[in-house]
Amino acid sequence: MRATQDILEIWRKFNDFPMETITKGWYSQISLGDKQRSVELMKQHREQYGTSGNCFDLSIWLIDEFRKNKLNCYAIFTPHSHVAVVVINEEGNKYLCDLGDQWIEPILIDRQHEAYTEQFLDGFFPGTQIRLKVLLDHLVVTYKRPNGKHSKQRFDLTPISDNELLAAGEKTQRKLSTPLVEKRLFLENQVAHWEFDNYKSFTSYQTGREKEVQLDSIEEWANRISRMSGINEEVVLKSLQVYLEKEGKHVN
């Protein structure tokens, strides 16, 4: 079920990239025009500030990298405005690539392939087993956490055109809800998953979730997020201020 080396070499360029909406909040204040950034601008921001982006940013960037390496690929959507990428290797096999949800590796989604299975698998999603069910026009992913809890996600396998992808990205970038940061942690014996959501943070391991000590100020949160994600602390702080003002809330 693992991807071939040509795909993995490109995928691994993004191993240190968090999925984050910090950039969305920050960039909303410095751009008067389009909110969906170009790949060139995303690269510039990453070099200057350590940012990466949300699922649309990461998918657009990943598609660009695949195509530069002569691999056919396209975006697919879920019903809830999440986007991932399908890439096709030289043998014509299709793989799901989901940087937005911080998967560890791409995974085979060809039912006819001899390696395809619908058993629960380790090593594809941090701290969680996954199971695929590929149907004619959609894919269902089942996640099984260490506590036994199950959840499902459905992807429409219809290819999304580049224009549709950019339009959907622009729409999403203009919506500010709550700041979110997710980051894979490549440890010695496993890949864990760190997350900041609604002013709580925790790390998910193979053995379960460990909550972090609650913080009291936006400055403390900016410091923690910056340390865990690699994003410039000043950028994080400015973004958190934008979100709080939008929501009319305080951290405490």
mmCIF file of C-alpha atoms in Angstrom:
data_model
loop_
_atom_site.group_PDB
_atom_site.id
_atom_site.type_symbol
_atom_site.label_atom_id
_atom_site.label_comp_id
_atom_site.label_asym_id
_atom_site.label_seq_id
_atom_site.Cartn_x
_atom_site.Cartn_y
_atom_site.Cartn_z
ATOM 1 C CA MET A 1 0.000 0.000 0.000
ATOM 2 C CA ARG A 2 3.027 2.282 0.276
ATOM 3 C CA ALA A 3 3.864 4.672 -2.541
ATOM 4 C CA THR A 4 6.725 4.098 -4.934
ATOM 5 C CA GLN A 5 10.039 5.867 -4.482
ATOM 6 C CA ASP A 6 9.403 8.514 -7.152
ATOM 7 C CA ILE A 7 6.371 9.724 -5.170
ATOM 8 C CA LEU A 8 7.956 9.369 -1.733
ATOM 9 C CA GLU A 9 10.979 11.462 -2.683
ATOM 10 C CA ILE A 10 8.730 14.425 -3.425
ATOM 11 C CA TRP A 11 6.373 13.804 -0.496
ATOM 12 C CA ARG A 12 9.251 13.785 1.991
ATOM 13 C CA LYS A 13 10.221 17.323 0.988
ATOM 14 C CA PHE A 14 7.164 18.324 3.042
ATOM 15 C CA ASN A 15 7.960 16.248 6.153
ATOM 16 C CA ASP A 16 8.696 19.348 8.230
ATOM 17 C CA PHE A 17 5.717 21.352 6.948
ATOM 18 C CA PRO A 18 2.903 21.873 9.469
ATOM 19 C CA MET A 19 -0.689 22.289 8.380
ATOM 20 C CA GLU A 20 -1.656 25.641 9.788
ATOM 21 C CA THR A 21 -4.144 28.481 9.489
ATOM 22 C CA ILE A 22 -1.756 30.919 11.171
ATOM 23 C CA THR A 23 -0.643 32.136 7.743
ATOM 24 C CA LYS A 24 -4.266 32.727 6.754
ATOM 25 C CA GLY A 25 -4.863 35.104 9.667
ATOM 26 C CA TRP A 26 -1.570 36.922 9.183
ATOM 27 C CA TYR A 27 -1.842 37.206 5.391
ATOM 28 C CA SER A 28 -5.423 38.487 5.590
ATOM 29 C CA GLN A 29 -4.015 41.740 6.973
ATOM 30 C CA ILE A 30 -1.225 42.280 4.455
ATOM 31 C CA SER A 31 -2.941 41.376 1.173
ATOM 32 C CA LEU A 32 -5.583 43.633 -0.339
ATOM 33 C CA GLY A 33 -6.042 41.355 -3.343
ATOM 34 C CA ASP A 34 -6.197 37.586 -3.729
ATOM 35 C CA LYS A 35 -5.931 35.604 -0.515
ATOM 36 C CA GLN A 36 -4.902 32.285 -2.096
ATOM 37 C CA ARG A 37 -1.143 32.586 -2.480
ATOM 38 C CA SER A 38 0.854 31.396 -5.456
ATOM 39 C CA VAL A 39 3.443 28.653 -4.995
ATOM 40 C CA GLU A 40 6.188 31.226 -5.512
ATOM 41 C CA LEU A 41 4.819 33.394 -2.703
ATOM 42 C CA MET A 42 4.343 30.401 -0.413
ATOM 43 C CA LYS A 43 8.002 29.477 -0.941
ATOM 44 C CA GLN A 44 9.070 33.039 -0.204
ATOM 45 C CA HIS A 45 7.031 33.165 3.005
ATOM 46 C CA ARG A 46 8.383 29.806 4.157
ATOM 47 C CA GLU A 47 11.950 30.962 3.665
ATOM 48 C CA GLN A 48 11.322 34.263 5.462
ATOM 49 C CA TYR A 49 8.894 33.242 8.214
ATOM 50 C CA GLY A 50 8.778 29.431 8.387
ATOM 51 C CA THR A 51 5.109 29.355 7.350
ATOM 52 C CA SER A 52 3.482 26.664 5.205
ATOM 53 C CA GLY A 53 -0.323 26.957 5.008
ATOM 54 C CA ASN A 54 -3.659 25.202 5.185
ATOM 55 C CA CYS A 55 -4.826 22.160 3.206
ATOM 56 C CA PHE A 56 -5.350 24.233 0.037
ATOM 57 C CA ASP A 57 -1.900 25.807 0.218
ATOM 58 C CA LEU A 58 -0.248 22.441 0.816
ATOM 59 C CA SER A 59 -2.181 20.675 -1.945
ATOM 60 C CA ILE A 60 -1.464 23.395 -4.502
ATOM 61 C CA TRP A 61 2.223 23.324 -3.569
ATOM 62 C CA LEU A 62 2.402 19.505 -3.658
ATOM 63 C CA ILE A 63 0.717 19.385 -7.082
ATOM 64 C CA ASP A 64 3.278 21.866 -8.379
ATOM 65 C CA GLU A 65 6.154 19.688 -7.110
ATOM 66 C CA PHE A 66 4.690 16.501 -8.596
ATOM 67 C CA ARG A 67 4.180 18.111 -11.983
ATOM 68 C CA LYS A 68 7.697 19.506 -12.042
ATOM 69 C CA ASN A 69 8.809 15.897 -11.682
ATOM 70 C CA LYS A 70 6.546 14.713 -14.542
ATOM 71 C CA LEU A 71 3.995 12.960 -12.323
ATOM 72 C CA ASN A 72 0.324 13.299 -13.223
ATOM 73 C CA CYS A 73 -1.828 14.453 -10.294
ATOM 74 C CA TYR A 74 -4.978 16.323 -9.366
ATOM 75 C CA ALA A 75 -6.950 17.541 -6.347
ATOM 76 C CA ILE A 76 -9.979 15.855 -4.762
ATOM 77 C CA PHE A 77 -12.446 17.248 -2.214
ATOM 78 C CA THR A 78 -14.396 16.056 0.790
ATOM 79 C CA PRO A 79 -17.926 17.385 1.435
ATOM 80 C CA HIS A 80 -16.490 19.592 4.185
ATOM 81 C CA SER A 81 -14.056 21.789 2.245
ATOM 82 C CA HIS A 82 -11.003 19.618 2.803
ATOM 83 C CA VAL A 83 -8.697 18.955 -0.137
ATOM 84 C CA ALA A 84 -6.108 16.273 -0.846
ATOM 85 C CA VAL A 85 -4.134 15.124 -3.886
ATOM 86 C CA VAL A 86 -4.201 11.991 -6.029
ATOM 87 C CA VAL A 87 -0.911 11.239 -7.792
ATOM 88 C CA ILE A 88 -0.329 8.610 -10.477
ATOM 89 C CA ASN A 89 3.049 6.883 -10.750
ATOM 90 C CA GLU A 90 4.761 5.646 -13.902
ATOM 91 C CA GLU A 91 2.937 2.292 -13.657
ATOM 92 C CA GLY A 92 -0.436 4.052 -13.592
ATOM 93 C CA ASN A 93 -1.169 3.360 -9.916
ATOM 94 C CA LYS A 94 -3.026 5.991 -7.899
ATOM 95 C CA TYR A 95 -2.108 7.175 -4.407
ATOM 96 C CA LEU A 96 -3.868 9.469 -1.942
ATOM 97 C CA CYS A 97 -1.623 12.262 -0.639
ATOM 98 C CA ASP A 98 -3.066 14.222 2.280
ATOM 99 C CA LEU A 99 -0.682 16.828 3.704
ATOM 100 C CA GLY A 100 -3.614 18.820 5.044
ATOM 101 C CA ASP A 101 -4.414 16.096 7.574
ATOM 102 C CA GLN A 102 -0.693 15.421 8.109
ATOM 103 C CA TRP A 103 -0.604 11.811 6.921
ATOM 104 C CA ILE A 104 2.778 10.162 7.333
ATOM 105 C CA GLU A 105 2.849 8.754 3.803
ATOM 106 C CA PRO A 106 0.720 8.526 0.649
ATOM 107 C CA ILE A 107 -1.364 5.364 0.299
ATOM 108 C CA LEU A 108 -2.480 3.200 -2.629
ATOM 109 C CA ILE A 109 -6.117 3.675 -3.698
ATOM 110 C CA ASP A 110 -6.293 1.243 -6.655
ATOM 111 C CA ARG A 111 -8.698 -1.599 -5.846
ATOM 112 C CA GLN A 112 -7.282 -3.792 -8.629
ATOM 113 C CA HIS A 113 -3.702 -3.647 -7.381
ATOM 114 C CA GLU A 114 -2.448 -6.859 -5.760
ATOM 115 C CA ALA A 115 -1.238 -4.930 -2.689
ATOM 116 C CA TYR A 116 -4.598 -3.246 -2.033
ATOM 117 C CA THR A 117 -6.259 -4.219 1.241
ATOM 118 C CA GLU A 118 -9.181 -3.068 3.343
ATOM 119 C CA GLN A 119 -7.580 -4.182 6.605
ATOM 120 C CA PHE A 120 -6.575 -1.673 9.291
ATOM 121 C CA LEU A 121 -2.997 -0.478 8.726
ATOM 122 C CA ASP A 122 -0.317 1.197 10.818
ATOM 123 C CA GLY A 123 2.275 3.679 9.633
ATOM 124 C CA PHE A 124 0.170 5.933 7.436
ATOM 125 C CA PHE A 125 -1.427 8.296 9.978
ATOM 126 C CA PRO A 126 0.211 9.464 13.241
ATOM 127 C CA GLY A 127 -0.943 7.532 16.305
ATOM 128 C CA THR A 128 -3.880 6.026 14.430
ATOM 129 C CA GLN A 129 -4.707 2.957 12.345
ATOM 130 C CA ILE A 130 -6.489 3.579 9.047
ATOM 131 C CA ARG A 131 -8.635 1.455 6.743
ATOM 132 C CA LEU A 132 -9.603 2.280 3.154
ATOM 133 C CA LYS A 133 -12.689 1.413 1.171
ATOM 134 C CA VAL A 134 -12.408 2.495 -2.455
ATOM 135 C CA LEU A 135 -15.712 2.598 -4.318
ATOM 136 C CA LEU A 136 -16.565 3.648 -7.861
ATOM 137 C CA ASP A 137 -16.631 7.402 -7.319
ATOM 138 C CA HIS A 138 -15.541 7.937 -3.731
ATOM 139 C CA LEU A 139 -13.133 6.829 -1.036
ATOM 140 C CA VAL A 140 -13.975 6.230 2.631
ATOM 141 C CA VAL A 141 -11.170 6.370 5.199
ATOM 142 C CA THR A 142 -11.833 4.913 8.648
ATOM 143 C CA TYR A 143 -9.583 6.050 11.506
ATOM 144 C CA LYS A 144 -9.157 3.925 14.638
ATOM 145 C CA ARG A 145 -7.575 5.723 17.602
ATOM 146 C CA PRO A 146 -5.664 3.960 20.412
ATOM 147 C CA ASN A 147 -8.730 4.331 22.676
ATOM 148 C CA GLY A 148 -10.799 2.353 20.157
ATOM 149 C CA LYS A 149 -12.726 5.376 18.881
ATOM 150 C CA HIS A 150 -13.601 5.264 15.164
ATOM 151 C CA SER A 151 -14.249 8.133 12.764
ATOM 152 C CA LYS A 152 -14.700 8.312 8.998
ATOM 153 C CA GLN A 153 -13.859 10.689 6.187
ATOM 154 C CA ARG A 154 -15.233 10.577 2.652
ATOM 155 C CA PHE A 155 -13.438 11.840 -0.464
ATOM 156 C CA ASP A 156 -15.138 12.384 -3.810
ATOM 157 C CA LEU A 157 -12.689 10.858 -6.311
ATOM 158 C CA THR A 158 -13.784 13.151 -9.145
ATOM 159 C CA PRO A 159 -10.709 15.116 -10.312
ATOM 160 C CA ILE A 160 -10.861 18.842 -9.550
ATOM 161 C CA SER A 161 -9.594 21.208 -12.237
ATOM 162 C CA ASP A 162 -6.873 23.722 -11.398
ATOM 163 C CA ASN A 163 -9.309 26.599 -11.799
ATOM 164 C CA GLU A 164 -11.811 24.970 -9.436
ATOM 165 C CA LEU A 165 -9.040 24.315 -6.924
ATOM 166 C CA LEU A 166 -7.847 27.923 -6.938
ATOM 167 C CA ALA A 167 -11.392 29.265 -6.680
ATOM 168 C CA ALA A 168 -12.166 27.007 -3.723
ATOM 169 C CA GLY A 169 -8.859 27.955 -2.133
ATOM 170 C CA GLU A 170 -9.636 31.657 -2.496
ATOM 171 C CA LYS A 171 -13.022 31.169 -0.867
ATOM 172 C CA THR A 172 -11.534 29.218 2.033
ATOM 173 C CA GLN A 173 -8.689 31.666 2.621
ATOM 174 C CA ARG A 174 -11.220 34.459 3.137
ATOM 175 C CA LYS A 175 -12.956 32.605 5.974
ATOM 176 C CA LEU A 176 -11.441 33.092 9.423
ATOM 177 C CA SER A 177 -12.819 30.796 12.104
ATOM 178 C CA THR A 178 -10.332 29.610 14.725
ATOM 179 C CA PRO A 179 -6.541 29.172 14.467
ATOM 180 C CA LEU A 180 -5.318 25.626 13.977
ATOM 181 C CA VAL A 181 -1.841 24.104 13.769
ATOM 182 C CA GLU A 182 -0.965 20.435 13.213
ATOM 183 C CA LYS A 183 2.565 19.066 12.958
ATOM 184 C CA ARG A 184 3.995 15.594 12.482
ATOM 185 C CA LEU A 185 6.799 14.800 14.921
ATOM 186 C CA PHE A 186 9.270 12.263 13.544
ATOM 187 C CA LEU A 187 10.535 10.579 16.696
ATOM 188 C CA GLU A 188 12.979 7.691 17.049
ATOM 189 C CA ASN A 189 10.357 4.926 17.166
ATOM 190 C CA GLN A 190 7.177 6.521 15.815
ATOM 191 C CA VAL A 191 5.594 9.537 14.144
ATOM 192 C CA ALA A 192 3.529 11.526 16.642
ATOM 193 C CA HIS A 193 1.101 14.368 15.941
ATOM 194 C CA TRP A 194 1.147 17.730 17.730
ATOM 195 C CA GLU A 195 -1.948 19.919 17.535
ATOM 196 C CA PHE A 196 -3.041 23.390 18.650
ATOM 197 C CA ASP A 197 -6.789 23.961 18.475
ATOM 198 C CA ASN A 198 -9.044 26.430 20.329
ATOM 199 C CA TYR A 199 -6.252 27.375 22.750
ATOM 200 C CA LYS A 200 -5.538 23.821 23.789
ATOM 201 C CA SER A 201 -2.569 21.758 22.645
ATOM 202 C CA PHE A 202 -1.710 18.087 22.818
ATOM 203 C CA THR A 203 0.382 15.365 21.208
ATOM 204 C CA SER A 204 -1.053 12.098 19.908
ATOM 205 C CA TYR A 205 1.180 9.035 20.231
ATOM 206 C CA GLN A 206 0.624 5.373 19.428
ATOM 207 C CA THR A 207 -0.308 4.934 23.075
ATOM 208 C CA GLY A 208 -2.818 7.799 23.168
ATOM 209 C CA ARG A 209 -3.122 11.553 23.590
ATOM 210 C CA GLU A 210 -1.093 13.651 26.039
ATOM 211 C CA LYS A 211 -2.429 17.121 26.859
ATOM 212 C CA GLU A 212 -0.016 19.978 27.405
ATOM 213 C CA VAL A 213 -0.102 22.494 30.258
ATOM 214 C CA GLN A 214 -2.670 25.227 29.632
ATOM 215 C CA LEU A 215 -1.241 28.710 28.992
ATOM 216 C CA ASP A 216 -2.540 32.062 30.229
ATOM 217 C CA SER A 217 -1.624 34.598 27.554
ATOM 218 C CA ILE A 218 -1.565 35.016 23.811
ATOM 219 C CA GLU A 219 2.174 35.704 24.001
ATOM 220 C CA GLU A 220 2.797 32.349 25.691
ATOM 221 C CA TRP A 221 0.722 30.592 23.033
ATOM 222 C CA ALA A 222 2.638 32.344 20.253
ATOM 223 C CA ASN A 223 5.901 31.134 21.783
ATOM 224 C CA ARG A 224 4.717 27.513 22.074
ATOM 225 C CA ILE A 225 3.261 27.441 18.557
ATOM 226 C CA SER A 226 6.440 28.955 17.131
ATOM 227 C CA ARG A 227 8.657 26.412 18.897
ATOM 228 C CA MET A 228 6.558 23.448 17.754
ATOM 229 C CA SER A 229 5.829 24.575 14.187
ATOM 230 C CA GLY A 230 8.881 26.608 13.214
ATOM 231 C CA ILE A 231 6.756 29.639 12.286
ATOM 232 C CA ASN A 232 8.163 33.061 13.171
ATOM 233 C CA GLU A 233 6.868 34.009 16.632
ATOM 234 C CA GLU A 234 5.906 37.547 15.619
ATOM 235 C CA VAL A 235 3.859 36.204 12.692
ATOM 236 C CA VAL A 236 2.089 33.782 15.041
ATOM 237 C CA LEU A 237 1.313 36.523 17.543
ATOM 238 C CA LYS A 238 -0.081 38.859 14.881
ATOM 239 C CA SER A 239 -2.229 36.060 13.486
ATOM 240 C CA LEU A 240 -3.638 35.089 16.892
ATOM 241 C CA GLN A 241 -4.546 38.735 17.479
ATOM 242 C CA VAL A 242 -6.425 38.803 14.157
ATOM 243 C CA TYR A 243 -8.414 35.693 15.074
ATOM 244 C CA LEU A 244 -9.250 36.964 18.558
ATOM 245 C CA GLU A 245 -10.419 40.309 17.198
ATOM 246 C CA LYS A 246 -12.522 38.508 14.574
ATOM 247 C CA GLU A 247 -14.163 36.364 17.240
ATOM 248 C CA GLY A 248 -14.394 39.137 19.813
ATOM 249 C CA LYS A 249 -12.787 36.819 22.358
ATOM 250 C CA HIS A 250 -9.943 36.707 24.841
ATOM 251 C CA VAL A 251 -7.652 33.773 25.601
ATOM 252 C CA ASN A 252 -8.846 33.616 29.208
#
